[in-house]
Structures are given as structure tokens and as C-alpha cells.
Amino acid sequence: MGFDRGKLDALRRKYGESHGGEMFDPRFKRVAEKIFSKGGTRRAPYAGLPTLVSAPYLPVDFADPDFGDLQVALIGMPMDLGVTNRPGSRFGPRALRAIERIGPYNHVLDCAPTFDLRVADVGDVPFASRYRLEQSHDDIEATIAKIVGAGVIPLSVGGDHSITHPILKAIGKDRPVGLIHIDAHCDTGGLFDQTKFHHGGPMRNAVLDGVLDPSRTIQIGIRGSSEYLWEFSYESGMTVIHAEEMSAMGIPAIIEKARQIVGDGPTYLSFDIDSLDPAFAPGTGTPEVGGFTTREALELLRGLKGLNLVGGDVVEVAPQYDGTTNTAHAGAQMLFEILSLLVFSPAVKA
């Protein structure tokens, strides 16, 4: 087949003078009209104040909060007092905010969540003390309670995984919620070094507090030498999918299992960055080899479209253990995917 001069002339007439945001396909035009100005420009990813997934910034005084008409509040939780090994995830929210190119379009879910939702980065939890873990958990619970009380969905960035317990206490106060937990560890351990409030026990604590329904909980990607600590997961009725099972099952089967377990009830989604193999995310406190690739994690998350999600978090990004920005980049992308899922959640107010 020879060179088609006529086709080239037609392409020149249609595209030769059009700007980058001028689209002709209705699917792409719908997106471009939200993102590009009429003059053909869009916000530079490296300009302005850095925010989570480049969402608008809405400073909130949590002593007397006003969330306006927000549907989703992105919030940082820079606290890592609950780690058993390497500290540093207190820097996670700042690291994710510094990633300058995430979104705004999700081509698989066909949405632009920071444009399709009324969403803002509302800053960080106002911690009263940088030294007291239990008090920090109280601060998290109180802050999330105010967000939930205003009818807004919280999407949080840690911080270590102990933050999920006080979040669930606020979200599940009136009825226990289901959980999709993507992690290398079940985090259902008990008292450790004289406290149960650590990042290895939030899911156990939440069940015992009556705010998490173990029969509607699935834990995906579990692996490593801490398996003997997780008997509570099995006795309470949680579903556990180990990393070594994933290849045989395949991601579509895991998605189907997760959807079956949580059903259409209110569900929380918690993503620990150490669910990813350290080849993709070395910047975390307890890395475990043999985990998800980033492509597998994206496929899994995108398969949860339409679930009744009432909140979510991304935790355990400790950027100083990564000589690149790859771990923070992966964390920001997972946050963007969860935010994209909220576009389709029945729990998000109109």
C-alpha cells in the first residue's frame, strides 16, 4: 500500500492548526473540555502549590471545619509512631504531594476524578503531639469523624498502617464496614511491646471494636515470615489470598472474589505500598519480596469499579529508603486509582 497523499491532506486540514485540547472524538472531547482552557492551555504539573493528585487545595480549620460542598476530602496523616522497624512514613503525604504528574485522566475507568468529583486536599490531621501514638490515633478519629459527619468521603495518606484503625472507628461507628485490604501483611497481630496500637494490628483492633466486619473482609497479597502472627484473620472469618496464590488464580479471579466477599455493602479500601514488590516500591518500612507488580495492582484496583466505597487510604510510603521517587510515584498513582473508583461509588453524595 503506497503513501496516501489525500489522507495526509485531510489530516492537515483537520489537525494542522488545532491546539492540544481540541478533540473531535466525543469521548476524548468530553475530557479535554474539562481540562483545557478555551485558548488551548492546561495547568502545568510543576506549577502552583503541590497537592495530593493535584486536586484543588481547601484549607480547613478542624476546630470549626467547613467542607463546603465537597464530596471527597483528601487528607494527609504524617505520623509513623506505630512502626515495628524502619520509621519514615511520616514523610509519605509530603512525598505524594510532590509527585507532579498523576492524572488527570484515567483512561481505563474513563474518568477525570479531580474534575468529575467535588474533591480537595484539605491538608493534614492536626496532631496535638508528635510523640504520643494513642493520642495521635484519637486525633485521627476525631478528624475523620468530622469529615464523615459532613457527608464527605475521606481518602487518607499515611503515615504507618496503624492510622487505619482510628479511621475505621470513625467510619464504622454506626455499622461495621467491609474491607478490601491490599498488603504484604494481614495486620491482625496482638499486643506487642506493651501496646496493641501498632501498624501490625489495626485490622484486629477494628474487628474487636465492632467497626469492621471480618466476614466482609478480604486481604490480598499476603506473604513473608510474619504469617504465624495472623491467626486472628482466619479465626475471625477473614478471607486471605497469599501472594503465592495470585499467579494461579489470576487477577480477574481475585477481583471477582473480592467483589463477592464485600458485596454491595459499605466498604473501605486500604492499600499498603508494601503490597508491591520492593523492585517497584523499596521505600517502605517492611518490604517483602514476591509482591505485586504495579501493573497487577492497577488491574486489581480498576476491577473494583462500582463497589460501595466509603473511604480509603494509601499507607507506609517511606520515601527516604528509595533513591528514586518510584515508591512515592507508585503511591500517588494508587491514590489516584482509588479516587477514580469513588467517581462510581454509590456512597458519594450527589
Coordinates of C-alpha atoms in Angstrom, one line a residue:
M1 CA 0.0 0.0 0.0
G2 CA 1.5 3.3 -1.1
F3 CA 1.7 6.7 0.5
D4 CA -1.8 8.3 0.7
R5 CA -1.4 12.0 -0.2
G6 CA -5.1 12.6 0.1
K7 CA -5.2 11.2 3.6
L8 CA -2.3 13.4 4.6
D9 CA -4.0 16.5 3.2
A10 CA -7.2 15.6 5.2
L11 CA -5.2 15.2 8.4
R12 CA -3.5 18.5 7.8
R13 CA -6.9 20.3 7.3
K14 CA -8.3 18.7 10.5
Y15 CA -5.3 18.7 12.8
G16 CA -2.7 21.1 11.4
E17 CA -3.8 24.2 13.3
S18 CA -5.8 22.6 16.2
H19 CA -4.5 23.0 19.7
G20 CA -3.7 20.2 22.1
G21 CA -7.1 20.3 23.8
E22 CA -9.2 20.4 20.6
M23 CA -10.6 16.9 20.2
F24 CA -13.1 15.5 17.7
D25 CA -13.9 12.1 19.2
P26 CA -16.8 12.7 21.6
R27 CA -15.2 10.5 24.3
F28 CA -11.9 12.5 24.3
K29 CA -13.7 15.8 23.7
R30 CA -15.7 15.4 26.9
V31 CA -12.5 15.0 28.9
A32 CA -10.4 17.7 27.1
E33 CA -13.1 20.3 27.7
K34 CA -12.8 19.9 31.4
I35 CA -9.0 20.1 31.5
F36 CA -8.0 22.6 28.7
S37 CA -8.9 26.3 28.6
K38 CA -10.5 27.7 25.5
G39 CA -7.2 29.0 24.5
G40 CA -5.7 25.6 24.5
T41 CA -3.7 25.6 27.7
R42 CA -3.8 23.4 30.8
R43 CA -2.3 23.7 34.2
A44 CA 1.5 23.0 34.3
P45 CA 2.1 20.0 36.5
Y46 CA 5.1 21.6 38.1
A47 CA 3.4 25.0 38.9
G48 CA 1.5 26.1 41.9
L49 CA 1.1 24.6 45.4
P50 CA 1.7 20.8 45.4
T51 CA -1.4 18.9 46.5
L52 CA -2.4 15.2 46.5
V53 CA -3.1 14.1 42.9
S54 CA -3.1 17.8 42.0
A55 CA -6.5 18.3 43.5
P56 CA -7.6 21.8 44.5
Y57 CA -6.5 22.9 47.9
L58 CA -9.1 23.8 50.6
P59 CA -7.5 24.8 53.9
V60 CA -9.8 23.6 56.7
D61 CA -9.8 24.7 60.3
F62 CA -10.7 21.4 62.0
A63 CA -11.6 23.2 65.2
D64 CA -14.6 24.6 63.2
P65 CA -14.5 22.8 59.9
D66 CA -16.3 24.0 56.8
F67 CA -16.1 21.5 53.9
G68 CA -18.4 23.4 51.6
D69 CA -20.0 21.1 49.1
L70 CA -17.1 18.6 48.9
Q71 CA -17.8 15.0 48.1
V72 CA -14.3 13.7 48.8
A73 CA -11.6 15.1 51.2
L74 CA -8.0 14.1 50.6
I75 CA -6.1 14.3 53.8
G76 CA -2.6 13.6 55.0
M77 CA -1.7 11.8 58.2
P78 CA 2.1 12.3 58.7
M79 CA 2.5 10.0 61.7
D80 CA 4.7 6.9 62.0
L81 CA 4.8 6.2 65.7
G82 CA 3.4 2.7 65.2
V83 CA 6.2 1.2 63.1
T84 CA 8.0 -2.1 64.2
N85 CA 11.0 -1.5 62.0
R86 CA 12.1 1.4 59.8
P87 CA 10.4 4.8 60.6
G88 CA 9.9 7.4 57.9
S89 CA 6.3 7.1 56.6
R90 CA 5.5 10.4 58.3
F91 CA 7.1 11.9 55.2
G92 CA 4.6 10.0 53.0
P93 CA 2.0 12.7 52.5
R94 CA 4.6 15.3 51.5
A95 CA 6.3 12.9 49.2
L96 CA 3.0 12.1 47.4
R97 CA 2.1 15.7 47.1
A98 CA 5.5 16.3 45.4
I99 CA 4.7 13.9 42.6
E100 CA 3.9 16.3 39.8
R101 CA 2.3 14.2 37.1
I102 CA -0.6 11.9 38.2
G103 CA -3.8 12.0 36.1
P104 CA -5.9 13.9 35.5
Y105 CA -7.5 11.3 33.1
N106 CA -8.0 7.6 34.0
H107 CA -8.2 6.0 30.6
V108 CA -9.3 2.6 31.8
L109 CA -12.1 3.9 34.1
D110 CA -12.8 6.7 31.6
C111 CA -13.0 9.5 34.2
A112 CA -11.1 12.5 35.4
P113 CA -11.7 12.3 39.1
T114 CA -10.5 15.7 40.2
F115 CA -12.9 17.2 37.6
D116 CA -15.7 14.7 37.9
L117 CA -15.9 14.9 41.7
R118 CA -16.0 17.9 44.1
V119 CA -12.7 17.0 45.8
A120 CA -10.0 18.9 47.6
D121 CA -6.8 18.3 49.5
V122 CA -7.8 19.6 53.0
G123 CA -4.3 19.4 54.5
D124 CA -3.1 17.2 57.3
V125 CA -4.6 15.9 60.5
P126 CA -3.8 18.4 63.3
F127 CA -1.8 16.3 65.6
A128 CA -1.6 17.5 69.2
S129 CA 1.7 15.7 69.9
R130 CA 4.4 14.3 67.7
Y131 CA 5.4 11.8 70.4
R132 CA 2.1 10.1 71.6
L133 CA 0.8 7.3 69.4
E134 CA -2.6 6.7 71.2
Q135 CA -3.2 10.5 71.3
S136 CA -2.4 10.7 67.6
H137 CA -5.0 7.9 66.9
D138 CA -7.6 10.0 68.9
D139 CA -6.7 13.0 66.7
I140 CA -7.2 10.9 63.6
E141 CA -10.6 9.5 64.8
A142 CA -11.9 13.0 65.7
T143 CA -10.8 14.5 62.4
I144 CA -12.3 11.7 60.2
A145 CA -15.5 11.8 62.3
K146 CA -15.9 15.5 61.3
I147 CA -15.3 14.7 57.7
V148 CA -17.8 11.8 57.7
G149 CA -20.3 13.8 59.8
A150 CA -20.3 16.4 57.0
G151 CA -21.3 13.7 54.5
V152 CA -17.8 13.7 52.9
I153 CA -15.8 10.6 51.9
P154 CA -12.3 10.6 53.4
L155 CA -9.3 9.4 51.3
S156 CA -6.2 9.4 53.5
V157 CA -2.5 9.2 53.0
G158 CA -0.2 7.9 55.8
G159 CA 1.7 7.5 57.7
D160 CA 2.0 4.0 59.0
H161 CA -0.8 1.5 58.8
S162 CA -1.9 2.0 62.4
I163 CA -3.9 5.0 61.1
T164 CA -6.5 2.7 59.6
H165 CA -7.8 1.6 63.0
P166 CA -9.0 5.1 64.1
I167 CA -10.2 5.8 60.6
L168 CA -12.4 2.7 60.7
K169 CA -13.6 3.7 64.2
A170 CA -15.0 6.9 62.7
I171 CA -16.4 5.4 59.5
G172 CA -17.8 2.3 61.1
K173 CA -19.2 3.9 64.2
D174 CA -22.9 3.3 63.2
R175 CA -22.4 0.0 61.4
P176 CA -19.4 -2.2 60.7
V177 CA -18.0 -1.9 57.3
G178 CA -16.4 -4.4 54.9
L179 CA -12.7 -4.1 53.9
I180 CA -10.6 -4.7 50.8
H181 CA -7.1 -4.8 52.3
I182 CA -4.1 -4.9 49.8
D183 CA -0.9 -5.6 51.7
A184 CA 2.0 -7.9 52.3
H185 CA 0.8 -8.4 55.9
C186 CA -2.6 -9.1 57.5
D187 CA -2.0 -6.6 60.3
T188 CA -4.1 -8.6 62.7
G189 CA -1.4 -9.1 65.3
G190 CA -1.9 -8.6 69.0
L191 CA -0.2 -6.8 71.9
F192 CA 3.4 -6.1 71.0
D193 CA 6.0 -4.4 73.3
Q194 CA 3.2 -3.4 75.7
T195 CA 0.8 -1.9 73.2
K196 CA -1.8 -3.1 70.7
F197 CA -1.7 0.2 68.8
H198 CA 0.9 -0.5 66.2
H199 CA 0.9 -0.9 62.5
G200 CA 0.8 -4.7 62.7
G201 CA -2.6 -4.8 64.4
P202 CA -5.1 -2.2 63.1
M203 CA -7.5 -4.7 61.4
R204 CA -7.7 -6.9 64.6
N205 CA -8.4 -3.8 66.7
A206 CA -11.1 -2.7 64.3
V207 CA -12.9 -6.1 64.4
L208 CA -12.7 -6.2 68.2
D209 CA -14.1 -2.6 68.4
G210 CA -17.1 -3.7 66.3
V211 CA -16.4 -1.4 63.4
L212 CA -15.0 -3.9 60.9
D213 CA -17.0 -7.0 59.7
P214 CA -14.4 -9.8 59.3
S215 CA -16.9 -11.8 57.1
R216 CA -16.8 -9.0 54.6
T217 CA -13.0 -8.5 54.7
I218 CA -10.5 -9.8 52.1
Q219 CA -6.8 -9.5 52.5
I220 CA -4.8 -9.7 49.2
G221 CA -1.1 -10.2 48.6
I222 CA -0.1 -11.6 52.0
R223 CA 3.4 -13.1 52.2
G224 CA 6.6 -13.1 54.3
S225 CA 7.8 -14.5 57.6
S226 CA 5.1 -13.0 59.8
E227 CA 2.4 -15.5 58.7
Y228 CA 2.3 -17.1 62.2
L229 CA 1.1 -13.8 63.6
W230 CA -2.1 -13.7 61.6
E231 CA -4.2 -16.4 63.1
F232 CA -6.8 -13.8 64.1
S233 CA -7.6 -13.3 60.4
Y234 CA -8.5 -16.9 60.0
E235 CA -10.4 -17.4 63.2
S236 CA -12.4 -14.2 62.7
G237 CA -13.5 -15.3 59.2
M238 CA -11.5 -13.0 57.0
T239 CA -10.6 -14.2 53.5
V240 CA -6.8 -14.2 52.9
I241 CA -5.2 -14.5 49.5
H242 CA -1.5 -15.1 49.7
A243 CA 0.9 -13.8 47.1
E244 CA 1.9 -17.3 46.0
E245 CA -1.7 -18.0 45.1
M246 CA -2.1 -15.0 42.8
S247 CA -0.4 -16.4 39.7
A248 CA -2.6 -19.5 39.7
M249 CA -5.8 -17.6 40.5
G250 CA -5.1 -14.6 38.2
I251 CA -6.1 -11.0 38.9
P252 CA -9.7 -11.4 37.3
A253 CA -10.5 -14.2 39.7
I254 CA -9.1 -12.2 42.7
I255 CA -11.3 -9.3 41.7
E256 CA -14.3 -11.5 41.5
K257 CA -13.6 -13.0 44.9
A258 CA -13.2 -9.5 46.4
R259 CA -16.5 -8.3 44.9
Q260 CA -18.2 -11.5 46.2
I261 CA -16.8 -11.0 49.7
V262 CA -17.8 -7.4 50.2
G263 CA -21.0 -7.4 48.2
D264 CA -22.9 -4.1 47.9
G265 CA -22.5 -3.0 51.5
P266 CA -20.3 -0.1 52.7
T267 CA -16.7 -1.0 52.1
Y268 CA -13.3 0.6 53.0
L269 CA -10.2 0.1 50.8
S270 CA -6.8 0.1 52.4
F271 CA -3.6 0.0 50.2
D272 CA -0.3 -0.6 51.8
I273 CA 2.6 0.3 49.5
D274 CA 4.5 -2.8 50.7
S275 CA 1.9 -4.9 48.8
L276 CA 4.1 -4.0 45.8
D277 CA 7.3 -5.9 45.3
P278 CA 10.3 -4.0 46.5
A279 CA 11.5 -3.9 42.9
F280 CA 8.7 -1.3 42.4
A281 CA 8.4 0.2 45.9
P282 CA 11.5 -0.1 48.0
G283 CA 10.7 3.0 50.1
T284 CA 8.7 1.4 52.9
G285 CA 9.2 0.2 56.4
T286 CA 8.7 -3.6 56.0
P287 CA 9.5 -4.6 52.4
E288 CA 8.7 -8.2 51.4
V289 CA 9.9 -9.7 48.1
G290 CA 7.4 -11.5 45.9
G291 CA 4.7 -8.9 45.7
F292 CA 2.5 -7.3 43.1
T293 CA 3.9 -5.5 40.1
T294 CA 2.5 -2.0 39.6
R295 CA 0.5 -3.2 36.6
E296 CA -1.1 -6.0 38.6
A297 CA -2.0 -3.6 41.4
L298 CA -3.6 -1.2 38.9
E299 CA -5.6 -4.1 37.3
L300 CA -6.9 -5.2 40.7
L301 CA -7.9 -1.7 41.8
R302 CA -9.6 -0.9 38.5
G303 CA -11.6 -4.1 38.8
L304 CA -13.4 -2.7 41.9
K305 CA -15.3 -0.1 39.9
G306 CA -18.9 0.3 41.2
L307 CA -18.3 -1.0 44.7
N308 CA -19.9 0.9 47.6
L309 CA -16.7 2.5 48.8
V310 CA -17.0 4.8 51.9
G311 CA -13.3 5.7 52.2
G312 CA -9.8 4.6 51.6
D313 CA -6.1 5.1 52.3
V314 CA -2.6 4.6 50.9
V315 CA -0.1 4.0 53.7
E316 CA 3.5 3.2 54.5
V317 CA 5.4 5.2 51.9
A318 CA 8.7 6.0 53.5
P319 CA 10.5 7.9 50.7
Q320 CA 13.9 8.2 52.2
Y321 CA 14.5 4.4 51.6
D322 CA 14.1 4.9 47.9
G323 CA 17.0 6.6 45.9
T324 CA 14.4 7.5 43.2
T325 CA 10.9 8.8 43.6
N326 CA 9.4 5.5 42.3
T327 CA 7.8 4.5 45.6
A328 CA 6.1 7.9 46.0
H329 CA 5.1 7.8 42.4
A330 CA 3.5 4.4 42.8
G331 CA 1.7 5.5 45.9
A332 CA 0.3 8.6 44.2
Q333 CA -0.9 6.5 41.3
M334 CA -2.7 4.1 43.7
L335 CA -4.3 7.1 45.4
F336 CA -5.4 8.4 42.0
E337 CA -6.9 5.0 41.2
I338 CA -8.9 4.9 44.5
L339 CA -10.1 8.4 43.9
S340 CA -11.2 7.3 40.4
L341 CA -13.2 4.5 41.9
L342 CA -15.0 7.0 44.1
V343 CA -16.5 8.5 40.9
F344 CA -18.6 5.4 40.7
S345 CA -19.3 4.7 44.3
P346 CA -22.9 4.8 45.4
A347 CA -21.7 6.2 48.8
V348 CA -20.6 9.5 47.2
K349 CA -23.3 12.1 47.7
A350 CA -24.8 13.8 44.6

